[in-house]
Short mmCIF file of C-alpha atoms in Angstrom, two decimals:
data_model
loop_
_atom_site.label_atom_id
_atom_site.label_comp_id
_atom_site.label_asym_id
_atom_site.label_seq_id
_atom_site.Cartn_x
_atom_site.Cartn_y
_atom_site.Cartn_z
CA UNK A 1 170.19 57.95 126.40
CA UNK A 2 168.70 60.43 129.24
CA UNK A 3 168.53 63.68 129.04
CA UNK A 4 170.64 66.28 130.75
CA UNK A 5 168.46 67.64 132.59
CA UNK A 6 167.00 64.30 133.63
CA UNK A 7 170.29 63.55 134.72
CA UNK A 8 170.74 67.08 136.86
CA UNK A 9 167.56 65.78 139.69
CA UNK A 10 169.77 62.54 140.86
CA UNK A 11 171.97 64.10 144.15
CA UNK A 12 174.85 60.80 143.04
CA UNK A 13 175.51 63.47 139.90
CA UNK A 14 174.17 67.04 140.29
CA UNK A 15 177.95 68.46 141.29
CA UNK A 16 179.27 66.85 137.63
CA UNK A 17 179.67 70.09 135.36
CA UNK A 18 177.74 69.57 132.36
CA UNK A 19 180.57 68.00 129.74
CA UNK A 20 180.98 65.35 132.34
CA UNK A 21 177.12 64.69 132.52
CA UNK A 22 176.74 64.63 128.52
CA UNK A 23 179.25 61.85 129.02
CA UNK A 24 176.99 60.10 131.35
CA UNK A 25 174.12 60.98 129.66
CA UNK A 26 175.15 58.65 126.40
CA UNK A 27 175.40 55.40 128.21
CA UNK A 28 171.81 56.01 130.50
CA UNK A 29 168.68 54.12 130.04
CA UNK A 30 165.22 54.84 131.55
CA UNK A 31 162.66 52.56 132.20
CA UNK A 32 159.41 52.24 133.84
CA UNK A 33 159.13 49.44 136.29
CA UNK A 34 156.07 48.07 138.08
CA UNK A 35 155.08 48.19 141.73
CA UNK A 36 156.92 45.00 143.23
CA UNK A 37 159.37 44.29 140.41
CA UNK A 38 162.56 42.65 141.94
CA UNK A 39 164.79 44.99 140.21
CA UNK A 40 167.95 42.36 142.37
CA UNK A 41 168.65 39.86 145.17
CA UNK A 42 170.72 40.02 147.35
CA UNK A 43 174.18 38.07 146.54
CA UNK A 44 173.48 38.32 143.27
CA UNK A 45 176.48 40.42 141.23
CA UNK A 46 175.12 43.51 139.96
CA UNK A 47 175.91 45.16 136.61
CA UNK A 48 173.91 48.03 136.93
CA UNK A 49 173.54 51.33 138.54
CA UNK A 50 170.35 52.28 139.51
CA UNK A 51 169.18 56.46 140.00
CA UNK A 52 165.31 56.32 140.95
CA UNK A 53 163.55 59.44 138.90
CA UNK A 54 160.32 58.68 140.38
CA UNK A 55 158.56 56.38 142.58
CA UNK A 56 159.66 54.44 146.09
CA UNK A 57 162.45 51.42 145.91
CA UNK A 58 162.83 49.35 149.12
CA UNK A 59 166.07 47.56 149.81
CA UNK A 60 165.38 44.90 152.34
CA UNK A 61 167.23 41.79 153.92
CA UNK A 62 166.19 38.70 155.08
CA UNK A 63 166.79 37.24 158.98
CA UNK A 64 167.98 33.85 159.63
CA UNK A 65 164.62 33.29 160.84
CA UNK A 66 162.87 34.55 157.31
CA UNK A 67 161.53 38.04 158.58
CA UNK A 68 161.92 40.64 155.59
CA UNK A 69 163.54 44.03 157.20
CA UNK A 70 163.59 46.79 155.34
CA UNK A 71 167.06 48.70 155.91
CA UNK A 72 166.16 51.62 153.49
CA UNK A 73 163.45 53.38 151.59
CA UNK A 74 164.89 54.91 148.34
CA UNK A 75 163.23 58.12 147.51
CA UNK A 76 163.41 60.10 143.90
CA UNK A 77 166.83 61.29 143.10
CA UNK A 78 168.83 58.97 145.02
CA UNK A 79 171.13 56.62 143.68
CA UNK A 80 171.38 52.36 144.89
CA UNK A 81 173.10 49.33 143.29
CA UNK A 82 176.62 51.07 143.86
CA UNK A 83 178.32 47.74 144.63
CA UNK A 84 178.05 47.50 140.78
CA UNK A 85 180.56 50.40 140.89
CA UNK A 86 182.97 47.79 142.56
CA UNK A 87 184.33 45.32 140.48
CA UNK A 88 183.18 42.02 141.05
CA UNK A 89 181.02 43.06 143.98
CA UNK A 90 177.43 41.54 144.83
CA UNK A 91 174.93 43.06 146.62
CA UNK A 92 174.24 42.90 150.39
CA UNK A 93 170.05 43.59 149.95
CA UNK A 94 167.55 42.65 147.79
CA UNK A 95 165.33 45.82 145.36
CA UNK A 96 162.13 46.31 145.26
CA UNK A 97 159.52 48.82 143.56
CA UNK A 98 157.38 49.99 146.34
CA UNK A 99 155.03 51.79 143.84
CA UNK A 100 155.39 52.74 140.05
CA UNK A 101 159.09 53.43 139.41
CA UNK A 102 161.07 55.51 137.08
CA UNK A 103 164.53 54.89 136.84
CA UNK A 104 167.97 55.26 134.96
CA UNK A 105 170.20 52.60 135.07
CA UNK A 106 173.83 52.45 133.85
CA UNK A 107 175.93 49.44 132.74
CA UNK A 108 178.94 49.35 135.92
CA UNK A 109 181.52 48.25 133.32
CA UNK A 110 180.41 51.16 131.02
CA UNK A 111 180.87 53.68 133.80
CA UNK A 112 183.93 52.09 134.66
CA UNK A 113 185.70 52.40 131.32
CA UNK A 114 184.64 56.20 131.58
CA UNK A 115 186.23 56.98 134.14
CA UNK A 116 189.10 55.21 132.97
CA UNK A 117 189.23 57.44 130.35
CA UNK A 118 188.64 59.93 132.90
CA UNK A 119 190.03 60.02 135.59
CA UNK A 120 189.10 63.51 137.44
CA UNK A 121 185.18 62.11 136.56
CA UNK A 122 186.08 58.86 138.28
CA UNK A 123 187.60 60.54 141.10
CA UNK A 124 184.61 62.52 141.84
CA UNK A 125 182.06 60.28 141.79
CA UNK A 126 184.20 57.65 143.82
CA UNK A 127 184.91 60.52 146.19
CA UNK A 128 181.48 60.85 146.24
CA UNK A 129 180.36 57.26 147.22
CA UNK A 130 183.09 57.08 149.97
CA UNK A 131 180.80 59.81 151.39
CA UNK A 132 178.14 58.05 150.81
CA UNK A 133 179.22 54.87 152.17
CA UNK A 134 181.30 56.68 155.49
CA UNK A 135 177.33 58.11 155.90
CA UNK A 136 175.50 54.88 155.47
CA UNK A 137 178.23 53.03 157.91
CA UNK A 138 177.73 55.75 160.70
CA UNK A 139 174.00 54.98 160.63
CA UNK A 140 174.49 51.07 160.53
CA UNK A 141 176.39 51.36 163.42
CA UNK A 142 173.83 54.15 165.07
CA UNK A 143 171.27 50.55 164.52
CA UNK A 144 173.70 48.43 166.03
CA UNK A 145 174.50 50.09 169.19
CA UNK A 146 170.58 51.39 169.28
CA UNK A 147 169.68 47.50 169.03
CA UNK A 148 172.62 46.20 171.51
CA UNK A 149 171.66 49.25 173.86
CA UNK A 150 167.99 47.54 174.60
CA UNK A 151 169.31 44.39 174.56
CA UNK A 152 168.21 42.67 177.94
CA UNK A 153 171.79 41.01 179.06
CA UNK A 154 173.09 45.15 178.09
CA UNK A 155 170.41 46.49 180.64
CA UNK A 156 171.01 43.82 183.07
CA UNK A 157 174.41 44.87 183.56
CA UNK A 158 173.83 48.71 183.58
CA UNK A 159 171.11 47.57 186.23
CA UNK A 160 174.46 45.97 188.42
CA UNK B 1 209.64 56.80 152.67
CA UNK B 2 208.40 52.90 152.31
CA UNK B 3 209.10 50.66 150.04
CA UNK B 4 206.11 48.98 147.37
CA UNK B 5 206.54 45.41 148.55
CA UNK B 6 205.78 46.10 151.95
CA UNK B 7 202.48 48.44 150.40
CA UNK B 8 201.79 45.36 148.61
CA UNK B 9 201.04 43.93 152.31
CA UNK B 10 198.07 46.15 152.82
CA UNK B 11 195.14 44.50 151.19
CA UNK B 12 193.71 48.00 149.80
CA UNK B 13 197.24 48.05 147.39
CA UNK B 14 197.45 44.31 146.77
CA UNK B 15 196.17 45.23 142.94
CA UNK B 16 197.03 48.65 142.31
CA UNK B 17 199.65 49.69 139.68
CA UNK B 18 203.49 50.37 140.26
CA UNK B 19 203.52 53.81 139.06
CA UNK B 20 200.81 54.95 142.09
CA UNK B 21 202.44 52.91 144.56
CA UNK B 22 205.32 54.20 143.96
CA UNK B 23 203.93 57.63 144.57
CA UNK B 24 202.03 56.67 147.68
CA UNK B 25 205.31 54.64 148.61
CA UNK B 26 207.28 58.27 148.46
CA UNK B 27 204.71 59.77 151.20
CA UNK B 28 204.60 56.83 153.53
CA UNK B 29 206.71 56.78 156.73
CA UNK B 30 206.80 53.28 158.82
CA UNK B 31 205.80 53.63 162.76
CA UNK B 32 205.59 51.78 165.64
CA UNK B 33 202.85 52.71 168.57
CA UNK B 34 203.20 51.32 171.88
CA UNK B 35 199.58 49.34 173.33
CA UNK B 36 197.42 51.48 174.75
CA UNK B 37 198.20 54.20 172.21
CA UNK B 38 195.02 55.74 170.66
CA UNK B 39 195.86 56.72 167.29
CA UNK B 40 192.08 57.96 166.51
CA UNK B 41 189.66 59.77 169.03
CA UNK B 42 185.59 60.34 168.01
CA UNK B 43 184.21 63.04 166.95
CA UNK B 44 187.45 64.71 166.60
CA UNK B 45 189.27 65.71 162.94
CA UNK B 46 191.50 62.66 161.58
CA UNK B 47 194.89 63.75 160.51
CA UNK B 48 196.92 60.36 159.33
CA UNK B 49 195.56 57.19 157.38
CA UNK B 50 196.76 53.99 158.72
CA UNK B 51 197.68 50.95 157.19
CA UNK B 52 198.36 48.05 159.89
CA UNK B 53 201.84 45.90 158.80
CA UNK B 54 201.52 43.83 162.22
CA UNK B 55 200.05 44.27 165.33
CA UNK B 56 195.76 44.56 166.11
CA UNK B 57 193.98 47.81 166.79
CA UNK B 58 190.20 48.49 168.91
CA UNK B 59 187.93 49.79 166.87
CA UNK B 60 186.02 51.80 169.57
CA UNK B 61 182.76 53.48 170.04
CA UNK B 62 180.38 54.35 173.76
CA UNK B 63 177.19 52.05 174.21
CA UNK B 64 177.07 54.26 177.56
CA UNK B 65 179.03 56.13 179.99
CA UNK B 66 180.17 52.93 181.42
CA UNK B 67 180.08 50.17 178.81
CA UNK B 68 182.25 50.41 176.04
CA UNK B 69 181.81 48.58 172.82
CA UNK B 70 184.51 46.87 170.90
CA UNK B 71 182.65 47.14 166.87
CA UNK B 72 185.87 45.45 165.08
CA UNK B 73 189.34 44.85 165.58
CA UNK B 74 191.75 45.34 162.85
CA UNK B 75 194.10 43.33 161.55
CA UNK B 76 197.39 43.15 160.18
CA UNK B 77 196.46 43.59 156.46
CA UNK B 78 193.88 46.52 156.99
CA UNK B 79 193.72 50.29 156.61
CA UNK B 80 191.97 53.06 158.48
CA UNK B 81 191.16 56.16 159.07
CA UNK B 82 189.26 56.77 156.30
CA UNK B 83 188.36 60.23 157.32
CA UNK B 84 191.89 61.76 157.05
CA UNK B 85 191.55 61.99 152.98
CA UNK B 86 187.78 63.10 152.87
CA UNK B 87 187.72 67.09 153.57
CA UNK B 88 185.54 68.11 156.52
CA UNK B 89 185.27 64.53 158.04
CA UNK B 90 185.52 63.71 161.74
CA UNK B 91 186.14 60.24 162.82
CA UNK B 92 183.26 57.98 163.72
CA UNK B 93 184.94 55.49 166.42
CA UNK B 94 187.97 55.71 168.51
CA UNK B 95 191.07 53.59 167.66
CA UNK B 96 193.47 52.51 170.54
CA UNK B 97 196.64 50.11 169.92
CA UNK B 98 195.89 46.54 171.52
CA UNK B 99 199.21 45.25 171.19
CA UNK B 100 202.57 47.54 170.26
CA UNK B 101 201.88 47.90 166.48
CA UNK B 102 203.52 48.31 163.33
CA UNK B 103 201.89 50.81 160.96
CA UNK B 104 202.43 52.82 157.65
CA UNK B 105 200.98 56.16 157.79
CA UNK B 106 200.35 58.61 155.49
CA UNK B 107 199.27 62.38 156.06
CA UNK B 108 195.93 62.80 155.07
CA UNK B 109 196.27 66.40 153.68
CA UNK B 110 199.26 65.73 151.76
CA UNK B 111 196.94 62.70 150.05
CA UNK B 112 194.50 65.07 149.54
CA UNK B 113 196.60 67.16 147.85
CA UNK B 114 197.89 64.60 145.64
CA UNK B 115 194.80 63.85 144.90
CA UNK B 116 194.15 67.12 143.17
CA UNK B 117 197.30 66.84 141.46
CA UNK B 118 196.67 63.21 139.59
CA UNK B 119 193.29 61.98 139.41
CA UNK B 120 194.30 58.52 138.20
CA UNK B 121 196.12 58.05 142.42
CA UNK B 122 192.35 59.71 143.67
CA UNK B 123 190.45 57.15 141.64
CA UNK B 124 192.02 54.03 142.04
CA UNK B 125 192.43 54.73 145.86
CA UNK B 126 188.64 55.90 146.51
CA UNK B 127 187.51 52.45 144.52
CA UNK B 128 189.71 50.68 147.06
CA UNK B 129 188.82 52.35 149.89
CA UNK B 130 184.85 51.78 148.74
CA UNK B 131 185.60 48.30 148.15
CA UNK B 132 186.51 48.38 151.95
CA UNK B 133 183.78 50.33 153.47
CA UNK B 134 181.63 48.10 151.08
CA UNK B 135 183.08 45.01 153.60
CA UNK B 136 182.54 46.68 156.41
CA UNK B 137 179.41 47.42 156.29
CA UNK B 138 178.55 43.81 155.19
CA UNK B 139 179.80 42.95 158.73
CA UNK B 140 178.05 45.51 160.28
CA UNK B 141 174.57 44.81 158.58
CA UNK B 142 175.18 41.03 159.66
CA UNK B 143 175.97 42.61 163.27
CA UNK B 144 172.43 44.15 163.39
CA UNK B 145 170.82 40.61 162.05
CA UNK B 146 172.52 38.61 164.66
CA UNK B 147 171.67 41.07 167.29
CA UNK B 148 167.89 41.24 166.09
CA UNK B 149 168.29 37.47 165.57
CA UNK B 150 169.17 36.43 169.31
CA UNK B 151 166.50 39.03 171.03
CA UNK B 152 163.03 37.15 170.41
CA UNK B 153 160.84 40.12 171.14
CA UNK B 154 162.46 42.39 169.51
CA UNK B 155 162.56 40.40 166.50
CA UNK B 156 158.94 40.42 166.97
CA UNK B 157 158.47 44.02 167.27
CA UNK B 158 160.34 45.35 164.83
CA UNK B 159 159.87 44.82 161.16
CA UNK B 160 161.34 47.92 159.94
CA UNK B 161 165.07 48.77 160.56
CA UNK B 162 164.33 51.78 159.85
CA UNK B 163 163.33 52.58 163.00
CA UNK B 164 166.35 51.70 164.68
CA UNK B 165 167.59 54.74 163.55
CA UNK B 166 168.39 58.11 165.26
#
């Protein structure tokens, strides 16, 4: 179990009032984690939530060719692993401590039967990862058009 | 009003219980937009979420003033405008009709208001639409990979993504 207060420095949770986050707060762990722990690959089906207290988590992706990119640095307070929030969902990037971590973690079919049992709970903090995710899409596609813009065949054809 | 069966089409609803579709079901109305039709424009507010019974729809966004790129095309099957049940959001892309269309709609500030009014409707239709965005962004990662993949020096250059951000 984490504490309140603990609980009040991750952005995923600081609009919960505080009955809501004593709720959370009895199915949290915290745990220390090494620099370089695999905390998950990518594919593989996750089961927990992850809210970094302290330390640097980098979610990366491999290219057909083997390169490791590194789509994301995950800074305290922020929340990853939310594909654990979908049922059945894997994830798209692999985790990995970039320096000594501190971080809660909660069990996605634990959260899940909480907010089954309530439902205003669930719908705020799936509210909140729609937001999250509609975010996160804009800048994938900011990438994708950046990347396509300086493609060569792209600037060939503006150069027509 | 439309009925559950033909919510059950829309792959967002394919699991979700009677007793919310039948609520969503009351608020629907059935269209059909002619091609050409742009049902969402960019940067502007997003009044009506779409669910697409037949027909395919552009999803649209400017590479420059004079090239145009097509990110997706939706099928019959798939929902958007997301944006329409998320207070303060503008849409992201533009959306225009490829071929006349057939498409459920459902006012986007009446769903928010239902929202407030039964949590169990807001929660089981913000997991679905996560679940979506969640696909879509699997696509659009892969997108970036392929792109990255295919241009040899920038492969080389770049080993952060990050940096292919604004």
């Amino acid at each position: 179990m984490v504490e309140k207060e603990v609980l009040k420095k991750i952005f995923f949770l600081q609009d919960l009032p505080d009955p809501m986050l004593e709720k959370i707060a009895a199915i949290t762990e915290i745990e220390t984690f090494e620099k370089d722990t695999i905390l998950f690959q990518r594919d593989q089906k996750l089961n927990l939530l992850y809210m970094l207290v302290s330390g640097k988590v980098l979610l990366k992706i491999n290219t057909a060719s083997g390169k490791s990119l590194t789509l994301d640095k995950v800074t305290a307070g922020r929340t990853f692993g939310i594909a654990s929030l979908m049922k059945e969902s894997s994830s798209s990037f692999s985790a990995t401590c970039g320096e000594t971590c501190s971080i809660i973690s909660i069990s996605g079919e634990e959260i899940h039967k909480l907010f089954s049992e309530d439902f205003k709970m669930g719908h705020k903090l799936m509210l909140q990862v729609v937001k999250l995710f509609k975010s996160r899409m804009e800048r994938h596609t900011s990438q994708f058009l950046h990347s396509l813009s300086t493609h060569p065949e792209i600037k060939q054809l503006q150069e027509t | 009003m439309v009925k559950i069966e033909d919510l059950r089409r829309i792959s967002m609803f394919k699991n979700s219980p009677d007793h919310l579709l039948e609520i969503i079901s009351k608020e629907a109305k059935l269209s059909i937009f002619n091609t050409d039709t742009q049902l969402i424009t960019i940067h502007e507010k997003v009044d009506t979420f779409y669910m697409l019974i037949m027909g395919q729809v552009a999803v649209i966004r400017e590479l420059t003033p004079e090239i145009d790129v097509i990110l997706d095309y939706v099928q019959s099957g798939a929902s958007f405008g997301i944006s329409s049940i998320v207070i303060g959001a503008t849409a992201t892309y533009t959306a225009i009709c490829q071929e006349p269309c057939e498409v459920i709609t459902l006012s986007g500030d009446r769903m928010i208001e239902l929202f407030e009014e039964n949590h169990e409707l807001a929660y089981y239709m913000m997991l679905d639409v996560s679940r979506q965005y969640k696909r879509y962004m699997d696509i659009r990662a892969n997108m970036i990979l392929k792109t990255l993949g295919e241009k040899r020096e920038i492969k080389e250059k770049i080993h952060n993504i990050e940096s292919l951000s604004y």
